CSV table of C-alpha atoms in Angstrom, one decimal:
chain,number,residue,atom,x,y,z
I,26,MET,CA,-98.0,-67.5,93.7
I,27,LYS,CA,-100.4,-64.7,94.5
I,28,LYS,CA,-97.5,-62.3,95.2
I,29,ASP,CA,-95.9,-63.3,91.9
I,30,ALA,CA,-99.1,-62.6,90.1
I,31,GLN,CA,-99.4,-59.2,91.7
I,32,GLY,CA,-95.8,-58.5,90.9
I,33,GLY,CA,-96.4,-59.5,87.3
I,34,SER,CA,-99.4,-57.2,87.2
I,35,ILE,CA,-97.4,-54.2,88.5
I,36,ILE,CA,-94.6,-54.9,86.0
I,37,SER,CA,-97.2,-55.2,83.2
I,38,GLN,CA,-98.7,-51.9,84.2
I,39,LEU,CA,-95.3,-50.2,84.2
I,40,LEU,CA,-94.6,-51.6,80.7
I,41,ASP,CA,-98.0,-50.5,79.4
I,42,ILE,CA,-99.1,-47.4,81.3
I,43,THR,CA,-102.4,-47.4,79.3
I,44,GLN,CA,-103.4,-50.4,81.5
I,45,VAL,CA,-103.5,-48.0,84.5
I,46,LYS,CA,-107.1,-47.1,84.9
I,47,TRP,CA,-106.8,-43.5,86.0
I,48,PHE,CA,-104.2,-42.8,83.3
I,49,SER,CA,-106.1,-44.3,80.5
I,50,ARG,CA,-109.3,-42.6,81.6
I,51,TRP,CA,-108.1,-39.1,82.3
I,52,LEU,CA,-104.6,-38.5,80.7
I,53,MET,CA,-104.0,-40.9,77.8
I,54,ILE,CA,-106.2,-39.0,75.3
I,55,GLY,CA,-104.5,-35.7,76.2
I,56,PHE,CA,-101.0,-37.1,75.8
I,57,ILE,CA,-101.9,-38.6,72.4
I,58,CYS,CA,-103.3,-35.3,71.3
I,59,GLN,CA,-100.2,-33.5,72.4
I,60,SER,CA,-98.0,-36.1,70.6
I,61,VAL,CA,-99.8,-35.5,67.3
I,62,LEU,CA,-99.8,-31.7,67.8
I,63,ILE,CA,-96.1,-31.0,68.6
I,64,GLY,CA,-94.5,-31.8,65.2
I,65,GLY,CA,-96.4,-28.9,63.6
I,66,GLY,CA,-97.3,-27.1,66.8
I,67,TYR,CA,-94.2,-25.9,68.6
I,68,ALA,CA,-91.2,-28.3,68.0
I,69,THR,CA,-88.8,-25.7,66.7
I,70,GLY,CA,-90.2,-22.7,68.5
I,71,ARG,CA,-90.8,-20.8,65.3
I,72,GLU,CA,-94.5,-21.6,65.5
I,73,LEU,CA,-94.8,-20.0,68.9
I,74,VAL,CA,-93.0,-16.9,67.6
I,75,GLU,CA,-95.3,-16.6,64.6
I,76,PHE,CA,-98.6,-17.0,66.4
I,77,PHE,CA,-97.9,-15.6,69.8
I,78,MET,CA,-94.6,-13.8,70.4
I,79,MET,CA,-95.0,-11.5,67.4
I,80,ASN,CA,-97.9,-9.8,69.2
I,81,GLY,CA,-95.8,-8.9,72.2
I,82,LEU,CA,-94.2,-11.0,74.9
I,83,LYS,CA,-96.9,-10.7,77.5
I,84,GLN,CA,-99.6,-10.6,74.9
I,85,GLY,CA,-98.3,-13.9,73.5
I,86,LEU,CA,-99.2,-15.6,76.8
I,87,TYR,CA,-102.7,-14.1,76.6
I,88,GLY,CA,-103.0,-15.7,73.1
I,89,MET,CA,-101.9,-19.0,74.5
I,90,ALA,CA,-104.6,-18.8,77.1
I,91,VAL,CA,-107.1,-18.2,74.2
I,92,SER,CA,-105.8,-21.3,72.4
I,93,THR,CA,-106.1,-23.4,75.5
I,94,VAL,CA,-109.8,-22.4,75.9
I,95,CYS,CA,-110.5,-22.9,72.2
I,96,PHE,CA,-108.8,-26.4,72.2
I,97,ALA,CA,-110.9,-27.3,75.3
I,98,LEU,CA,-114.2,-26.3,73.6
I,99,VAL,CA,-113.4,-28.1,70.3
I,100,GLY,CA,-112.1,-31.2,72.2
I,101,ILE,CA,-115.2,-31.4,74.5
I,102,LEU,CA,-117.6,-31.1,71.5
I,103,THR,CA,-115.6,-33.6,69.4
I,104,PHE,CA,-115.3,-36.2,72.2
I,105,ASP,CA,-118.9,-36.0,73.3
I,106,TYR,CA,-120.2,-36.2,69.7
I,107,ALA,CA,-118.0,-39.3,69.0
I,108,ARG,CA,-119.2,-40.9,72.3
I,109,LYS,CA,-122.8,-40.2,71.8
I,110,PHE,CA,-123.0,-41.7,68.3
I,111,ARG,CA,-120.1,-44.1,68.6
I,112,LEU,CA,-118.0,-42.7,65.7
I,113,TYR,CA,-114.4,-43.8,66.0
I,114,ASN,CA,-112.8,-42.7,62.8
I,115,TYR,CA,-113.0,-39.5,60.8
I,116,ARG,CA,-114.9,-41.1,57.9
I,117,SER,CA,-117.9,-42.1,60.0
I,118,PHE,CA,-117.6,-38.9,62.1
I,119,PHE,CA,-117.9,-36.5,59.2
I,120,GLN,CA,-120.4,-38.7,57.3
I,121,SER,CA,-122.8,-38.1,60.2
I,122,LEU,CA,-122.3,-34.3,59.9
I,123,PHE,CA,-122.6,-33.8,56.2
I,124,PRO,CA,-125.3,-34.8,53.7
I,125,GLY,CA,-124.4,-37.4,51.2
I,126,ALA,CA,-120.8,-37.4,49.9
I,127,THR,CA,-120.2,-33.8,50.9
I,128,TRP,CA,-118.2,-35.0,53.9
I,129,LEU,CA,-115.3,-35.5,51.4
I,130,VAL,CA,-114.6,-31.8,51.7
I,131,PHE,CA,-113.0,-32.6,55.0
I,132,GLU,CA,-111.0,-35.5,53.6
I,133,VAL,CA,-109.6,-33.4,50.8
I,134,GLY,CA,-108.2,-30.9,53.3
I,135,TYR,CA,-107.0,-33.7,55.5
I,136,ILE,CA,-105.0,-35.4,52.6
I,137,PHE,CA,-103.4,-32.0,51.8
I,138,LEU,CA,-102.4,-31.7,55.5
I,139,VAL,CA,-101.0,-35.3,55.5
I,140,VAL,CA,-98.9,-34.4,52.5
I,141,LEU,CA,-97.7,-31.2,54.0
I,142,VAL,CA,-96.9,-32.5,57.5
I,143,GLY,CA,-95.4,-35.8,56.1
I,144,GLY,CA,-93.3,-34.1,53.5
I,145,ILE,CA,-91.9,-31.4,55.8
I,146,LEU,CA,-91.2,-33.8,58.7
I,147,SER,CA,-89.7,-36.6,56.6
I,148,SER,CA,-87.4,-34.2,54.9
I,149,ALA,CA,-86.5,-32.5,58.3
I,150,ALA,CA,-85.7,-35.8,59.9
I,151,GLY,CA,-82.7,-36.4,57.6
I,152,THR,CA,-81.5,-32.8,58.1
I,153,ILE,CA,-81.8,-33.0,61.9
I,154,LEU,CA,-79.6,-36.1,62.3
I,155,GLN,CA,-77.2,-34.9,59.7
I,156,GLN,CA,-76.7,-31.5,61.2
I,157,TRP,CA,-76.4,-32.4,64.8
I,158,PHE,CA,-75.1,-36.0,64.9
I,159,GLY,CA,-73.2,-36.2,61.6
I,160,VAL,CA,-75.3,-39.0,60.4
I,161,SER,CA,-76.1,-39.4,56.6
I,162,TYR,CA,-79.2,-37.5,55.5
I,163,TRP,CA,-80.7,-40.7,54.1
I,164,VAL,CA,-80.1,-42.6,57.4
I,165,GLY,CA,-82.3,-40.1,59.1
I,166,VAL,CA,-85.0,-40.3,56.5
I,167,SER,CA,-84.8,-44.1,56.5
I,168,VAL,CA,-85.1,-44.4,60.3
I,169,LEU,CA,-88.2,-42.1,60.3
I,170,LEU,CA,-89.8,-44.1,57.5
I,171,VAL,CA,-89.1,-47.5,59.1
I,172,GLY,CA,-89.9,-46.3,62.7
I,173,THR,CA,-93.3,-44.9,61.6
I,174,SER,CA,-94.1,-48.0,59.5
I,175,LEU,CA,-93.3,-50.3,62.5
I,176,LEU,CA,-95.6,-48.3,64.8
I,177,LEU,CA,-98.4,-48.4,62.2
I,178,PHE,CA,-97.8,-52.1,61.8
I,179,ALA,CA,-98.1,-52.6,65.6
I,180,GLY,CA,-101.5,-51.0,65.7
I,181,GLY,CA,-103.5,-48.5,67.7
I,182,LYS,CA,-102.8,-50.0,71.2
I,183,VAL,CA,-99.1,-49.9,70.8
I,184,ILE,CA,-99.3,-46.4,69.2
I,185,SER,CA,-101.2,-45.1,72.2
I,186,THR,CA,-98.7,-46.6,74.6
I,187,ILE,CA,-95.6,-45.3,72.8
I,188,LEU,CA,-97.0,-41.9,72.3
I,189,SER,CA,-97.9,-41.7,76.0
I,190,TYR,CA,-94.4,-42.7,77.1
I,191,TRP,CA,-92.7,-40.4,74.7
I,192,SER,CA,-94.7,-37.5,76.1
I,193,PHE,CA,-93.0,-38.0,79.5
I,194,PHE,CA,-89.6,-37.7,77.8
I,195,LEU,CA,-90.8,-34.6,76.0
I,196,TYR,CA,-92.1,-33.0,79.2
I,197,ALA,CA,-88.8,-33.8,81.0
I,198,VAL,CA,-86.7,-32.2,78.2
I,199,MET,CA,-88.9,-29.1,78.1
I,200,PHE,CA,-88.7,-28.5,81.8
I,201,ILE,CA,-85.0,-29.1,81.9
I,202,PHE,CA,-84.7,-26.6,79.0
I,203,LEU,CA,-86.6,-24.0,81.1
I,204,TYR,CA,-84.6,-24.8,84.2
I,205,SER,CA,-81.4,-24.3,82.2
I,206,THR,CA,-82.5,-20.9,80.9
I,207,VAL,CA,-83.4,-19.8,84.4
I,208,ARG,CA,-79.9,-20.8,85.6
I,209,HIS,CA,-78.3,-19.0,82.7
I,210,PHE,CA,-80.4,-15.8,82.5
I,211,GLY,CA,-81.7,-15.7,86.1
I,212,MET,CA,-85.3,-15.6,87.3
I,213,ASP,CA,-85.6,-11.9,86.3
I,214,GLY,CA,-84.2,-12.7,82.9
I,215,VAL,CA,-86.9,-15.2,82.2
I,216,PHE,CA,-90.0,-14.0,84.1
I,217,GLY,CA,-89.0,-10.3,84.5
I,218,SER,CA,-88.8,-10.0,80.7
I,219,LEU,CA,-92.5,-10.5,80.5
I,220,THR,CA,-93.2,-7.1,82.1
I,221,ARG,CA,-90.1,-5.3,80.8
I,222,ASP,CA,-90.4,-2.6,78.0
I,223,HIS,CA,-88.5,-4.0,75.0
I,224,GLY,CA,-89.2,-1.1,72.7
I,225,VAL,CA,-91.3,-3.4,70.5
I,226,ALA,CA,-94.9,-2.2,69.8
I,227,ALA,CA,-97.4,-4.8,71.1
I,228,ASN,CA,-100.7,-5.2,69.4
I,229,SER,CA,-104.1,-6.7,70.0
I,230,ASN,CA,-103.8,-9.5,67.4
I,231,TRP,CA,-103.1,-11.9,70.3
I,232,ILE,CA,-106.8,-13.0,70.3
I,233,MET,CA,-106.7,-13.9,66.6
I,234,GLY,CA,-103.3,-15.4,67.0
I,235,GLY,CA,-104.7,-17.8,69.6
I,236,ILE,CA,-107.7,-18.7,67.5
I,237,LYS,CA,-105.7,-19.3,64.3
I,238,TYR,CA,-103.2,-21.5,66.2
I,239,THR,CA,-106.2,-23.6,67.4
I,240,LEU,CA,-107.6,-23.8,63.9
I,241,TYR,CA,-104.3,-25.0,62.5
I,242,ASN,CA,-103.9,-27.8,65.0
I,243,MET,CA,-107.4,-28.9,66.0
I,244,VAL,CA,-107.3,-31.9,63.6
I,245,SER,CA,-105.4,-33.5,66.4
I,246,PHE,CA,-108.7,-34.3,68.1
I,247,VAL,CA,-110.1,-36.2,65.1
I,248,LEU,CA,-106.9,-38.3,64.9
I,249,VAL,CA,-107.5,-39.8,68.4
I,250,LEU,CA,-111.0,-41.0,67.8
I,251,TYR,CA,-109.8,-44.6,67.6
I,252,ALA,CA,-108.7,-44.3,71.3
I,253,LEU,CA,-112.1,-43.1,72.6
I,254,LYS,CA,-114.1,-46.3,72.6
I,255,ASP,CA,-112.8,-47.7,75.9
I,256,THR,CA,-112.1,-44.4,77.5
I,257,ILE,CA,-115.0,-41.9,77.2
I,258,LYS,CA,-118.2,-43.4,78.3
I,259,THR,CA,-120.2,-40.4,79.6
I,260,ARG,CA,-120.5,-36.7,78.9
I,261,ARG,CA,-118.6,-36.0,82.1
I,262,ASP,CA,-115.7,-38.1,80.7
I,263,ALA,CA,-115.8,-36.1,77.4
I,264,VAL,CA,-115.8,-32.7,79.2
I,265,ILE,CA,-112.9,-33.7,81.6
I,266,ASN,CA,-110.8,-35.2,78.8
I,267,GLY,CA,-111.4,-32.2,76.5
I,268,ILE,CA,-110.2,-29.8,79.3
I,269,VAL,CA,-107.3,-32.0,80.3
I,270,ALA,CA,-106.2,-32.6,76.7
I,271,SER,CA,-106.2,-28.8,76.0
I,272,ILE,CA,-104.0,-28.2,79.1
I,273,LEU,CA,-101.6,-31.1,78.3
I,274,MET,CA,-101.3,-29.9,74.7
I,275,MET,CA,-100.3,-26.3,75.8
I,276,ILE,CA,-98.1,-26.9,78.8
I,277,PRO,CA,-95.0,-27.8,76.8
I,278,ALA,CA,-95.7,-24.8,74.5
I,279,VAL,CA,-95.9,-22.4,77.5
I,280,VAL,CA,-92.7,-23.9,79.0
I,281,GLU,CA,-90.9,-23.5,75.7
I,282,TYR,CA,-92.3,-19.9,75.3
I,283,LEU,CA,-90.9,-18.9,78.7
I,284,ALA,CA,-87.5,-20.5,77.9
I,285,MET,CA,-87.3,-18.3,74.8
I,286,ALA,CA,-88.5,-15.1,76.6
I,287,PRO,CA,-85.0,-13.9,77.7
I,288,THR,CA,-83.9,-13.6,74.1
I,289,TYR,CA,-86.8,-11.4,73.1
I,290,PRO,CA,-87.0,-9.4,70.8
I,291,SER,CA,-83.9,-10.8,68.9
I,292,VAL,CA,-85.6,-14.3,68.9
I,293,LEU,CA,-88.2,-12.9,66.5
I,294,GLN,CA,-85.7,-13.1,63.7
I,295,GLU,CA,-84.6,-16.6,64.4
I,296,SER,CA,-85.7,-19.3,61.9
I,297,VAL,CA,-85.3,-22.0,64.5
I,298,PRO,CA,-85.3,-20.2,67.8
I,299,VAL,CA,-85.0,-23.2,70.2
I,300,PHE,CA,-81.8,-24.4,68.5
I,301,GLY,CA,-80.3,-20.9,68.6
I,302,ILE,CA,-80.8,-20.7,72.3
I,303,LEU,CA,-79.6,-24.2,73.1
I,304,LYS,CA,-76.5,-23.8,71.0
I,305,ASN,CA,-75.5,-20.2,71.4
I,306,ASP,CA,-76.7,-19.3,74.9
I,307,LEU,CA,-76.7,-22.6,76.7
I,308,GLY,CA,-73.6,-24.1,75.1
I,309,GLY,CA,-75.2,-27.1,73.4
I,310,GLY,CA,-74.0,-30.3,74.9
I,311,VAL,CA,-76.2,-33.0,76.4
I,312,LEU,CA,-79.3,-30.9,76.5
I,313,LEU,CA,-79.1,-30.0,72.8
I,314,SER,CA,-78.6,-33.7,71.9
I,315,ALA,CA,-81.6,-34.6,74.1
I,316,TYR,CA,-83.7,-32.0,72.5
I,317,VAL,CA,-82.7,-33.1,69.0
I,318,LEU,CA,-83.5,-36.7,69.9
I,319,MET,CA,-86.9,-35.6,71.3
I,320,LEU,CA,-87.6,-33.6,68.2
I,321,PHE,CA,-86.8,-36.6,66.0
I,322,GLY,CA,-89.0,-38.8,68.1
I,323,THR,CA,-91.9,-36.4,68.0
I,324,SER,CA,-91.6,-36.2,64.2
I,325,ILE,CA,-92.3,-39.9,64.1
I,326,GLU,CA,-95.1,-39.5,66.6
I,327,THR,CA,-96.8,-36.7,64.6
I,328,ILE,CA,-96.6,-38.5,61.3
I,329,THR,CA,-97.8,-41.8,62.9
I,330,GLY,CA,-100.8,-40.0,64.2
I,331,PHE,CA,-101.7,-38.5,60.9
I,332,VAL,CA,-101.2,-41.7,58.9
I,333,HIS,CA,-103.0,-43.8,61.5
I,334,GLY,CA,-106.0,-41.6,61.1
I,335,LEU,CA,-105.9,-42.4,57.3
I,336,ASN,CA,-105.4,-46.1,58.0
I,337,GLU,CA,-108.5,-46.1,60.2
I,338,ARG,CA,-110.5,-44.4,57.4
I,339,ILE,CA,-109.3,-47.2,55.0
I,340,ASN,CA,-110.1,-49.8,57.6
I,341,SER,CA,-113.7,-48.6,57.7
I,342,VAL,CA,-114.2,-49.6,54.1
I,343,TYR,CA,-112.8,-53.0,54.9
I,344,GLN,CA,-115.2,-53.4,57.8
I,345,GLU,CA,-118.2,-52.6,55.6
I,346,LYS,CA,-117.2,-55.8,53.7
I,347,GLY,CA,-116.9,-57.8,56.9
I,348,ARG,CA,-113.1,-57.7,56.9
I,349,GLU,CA,-110.3,-56.1,58.8
I,350,MET,CA,-107.2,-54.3,57.5
I,351,SER,CA,-104.2,-56.4,58.5
I,352,HIS,CA,-101.4,-55.1,60.5
I,353,ARG,CA,-99.0,-55.7,57.6
I,354,MET,CA,-101.2,-53.7,55.3
I,355,ARG,CA,-101.3,-50.8,57.8
I,356,GLY,CA,-97.5,-50.7,57.9
I,357,VAL,CA,-97.2,-51.0,54.1
I,358,VAL,CA,-99.8,-48.3,53.5
I,359,GLY,CA,-98.0,-46.0,55.9
I,360,PHE,CA,-94.7,-46.6,54.3
I,361,VAL,CA,-96.1,-45.9,50.8
I,362,ILE,CA,-97.8,-42.7,52.0
I,363,LEU,CA,-94.6,-41.4,53.6
I,364,ILE,CA,-92.6,-42.2,50.4
I,365,VAL,CA,-95.2,-40.2,48.4
I,366,CYS,CA,-95.0,-37.3,50.9
I,367,PHE,CA,-91.2,-37.3,50.7
I,368,ILE,CA,-91.3,-37.3,46.9
I,369,CYS,CA,-93.8,-34.4,47.0
I,370,ALA,CA,-91.5,-32.5,49.3
I,371,LYS,CA,-88.5,-33.0,46.9
I,372,ALA,CA,-90.7,-32.0,43.9
I,373,GLY,CA,-91.7,-28.7,45.5
I,374,LEU,CA,-95.4,-29.7,46.0
I,375,VAL,CA,-95.1,-29.3,49.8
I,376,ALA,CA,-93.7,-25.8,49.5
I,377,LEU,CA,-96.6,-25.0,47.2
I,378,ILE,CA,-99.1,-26.3,49.8
I,379,ALA,CA,-97.3,-24.5,52.6
I,380,ARG,CA,-97.8,-21.2,50.9
I,381,GLY,CA,-101.5,-21.7,51.2
I,382,TYR,CA,-101.2,-23.0,54.8
I,383,SER,CA,-102.9,-20.0,56.3
I,384,ILE,CA,-105.9,-20.7,54.1
I,385,MET,CA,-106.2,-24.2,55.7
I,386,ALA,CA,-106.9,-22.6,59.1
I,387,TRP,CA,-110.1,-21.1,57.7
I,388,TYR,CA,-110.8,-24.2,55.6
I,389,PHE,CA,-110.9,-26.4,58.7
I,390,LEU,CA,-113.0,-23.8,60.5
I,391,VAL,CA,-115.6,-24.2,57.7
I,392,VAL,CA,-115.4,-28.0,57.3
I,393,MET,CA,-114.9,-29.0,61.0
I,394,VAL,CA,-115.7,-26.4,63.6
I,395,LEU,CA,-118.9,-25.0,62.0
I,396,PRO,CA,-120.5,-28.4,61.3
I,397,LEU,CA,-119.7,-29.5,64.9
I,398,ALA,CA,-121.0,-26.3,66.4
I,399,THR,CA,-124.2,-26.4,64.4
I,400,VAL,CA,-125.3,-29.9,63.3
I,401,GLY,CA,-123.2,-31.7,65.9
I,402,LEU,CA,-124.5,-29.5,68.8
I,403,MET,CA,-128.1,-29.7,67.7
I,404,ARG,CA,-127.9,-33.5,67.4
I,405,LEU,CA,-126.3,-33.7,70.9
I,406,ARG,CA,-129.4,-31.7,72.1
I,407,GLY,CA,-131.7,-34.3,70.5
I,408,LYS,CA,-132.8,-32.3,67.5
I,409,GLU,CA,-132.9,-34.3,64.2
I,410,LEU,CA,-131.9,-32.6,61.0
I,411,PRO,CA,-133.6,-34.3,58.0
I,412,SER,CA,-130.6,-33.7,55.6
I,413,VAL,CA,-128.2,-35.7,57.8
I,414,SER,CA,-130.4,-37.9,60.0
I,415,GLU,CA,-129.9,-40.9,57.8
I,416,ASN,CA,-126.2,-40.5,57.8
I,417,ILE,CA,-125.9,-41.1,61.5
I,418,GLU,CA,-127.4,-44.6,61.0
I,419,GLU,CA,-125.2,-45.3,58.0
I,420,ALA,CA,-122.0,-44.3,59.8
I,421,LYS,CA,-121.1,-47.6,61.4
I,422,ILE,CA,-118.7,-48.1,64.3
I,423,HIS,CA,-115.2,-48.5,62.9
I,424,VAL,CA,-112.7,-49.3,65.6
I,425,GLU,CA,-109.5,-51.3,65.4
I,426,PRO,CA,-109.8,-54.4,67.6
């Protein structure tokens, strides 16, 4: 009986890796951050071209190092502040940083970001399956809507587990992609290209490129607050998780960047660089299908992360009334939000928001990084600020049970 129990425990841990202590303590948060990041961070490769490769092939890697350091700093500060004051959703988190109702300046930007990401990815989902698998456009959109709604219905625990497991698949596909390019172009074609003169003028914008990339994507840290309660207990935990998360978020980006390196500088003109390499240089086949499947799954992951953050904010209002947001309501709210995002995309609103996307990087610098680096850091050092001191008491703990 004892052996059966032990066997059952092992199987249970295999089925839910978040039960494994070392994984849940040191890796889970990072994998969830990476899952939320990839949809808008580097799924198609174009993002890496815009922020890094445009500055020069070698300089792009320097920029990615800058992003990794910036992610680590923001992650450490976010996690430690949330731990210290037990703030597990973005509403309570920013209420503690801003006086009165001014915290809503973050929520306005966040809602715009949800509409932008949700609209782009929901529309792209239909196109992905239609273009590569010959499936109806509406089937792709429907699968994404239903899949995301089911994850939201299942709740935070299941979301953490699914996002963690899918990250393993993503890592496998990325490394196989790099291995395939090395086989096709040779070691010199991949790594030698980093030091070769390509006749393209490099510039020093790689520092700003790395910083801007972080600013675009640092909201990922706020979206994992719900998972911190049972994971980060001490400042040491916050520091280690912040560093590990930044590394896990950027490893797939670096791998993908290296896989695209042999096609530099022609890759700079590609609208979807990864697909061009997979189809034209590597011959498509199973790897292309696996990448498309991975991309579709990560679209669901990214949207789920954004909408779950909004659900947790809504749930905080329920909790103030002594109630909890039901799982059914979470799924319904998510489904409705995605429908709205899809309609906005079709109506051209997403394209309008996207044109001001660069402004959002500086917007989140003002409404997230600066408050954290000033008010947040001072509070962590034990200094009370009269304008926001009462807010920290009013910001109750809002965590999904």
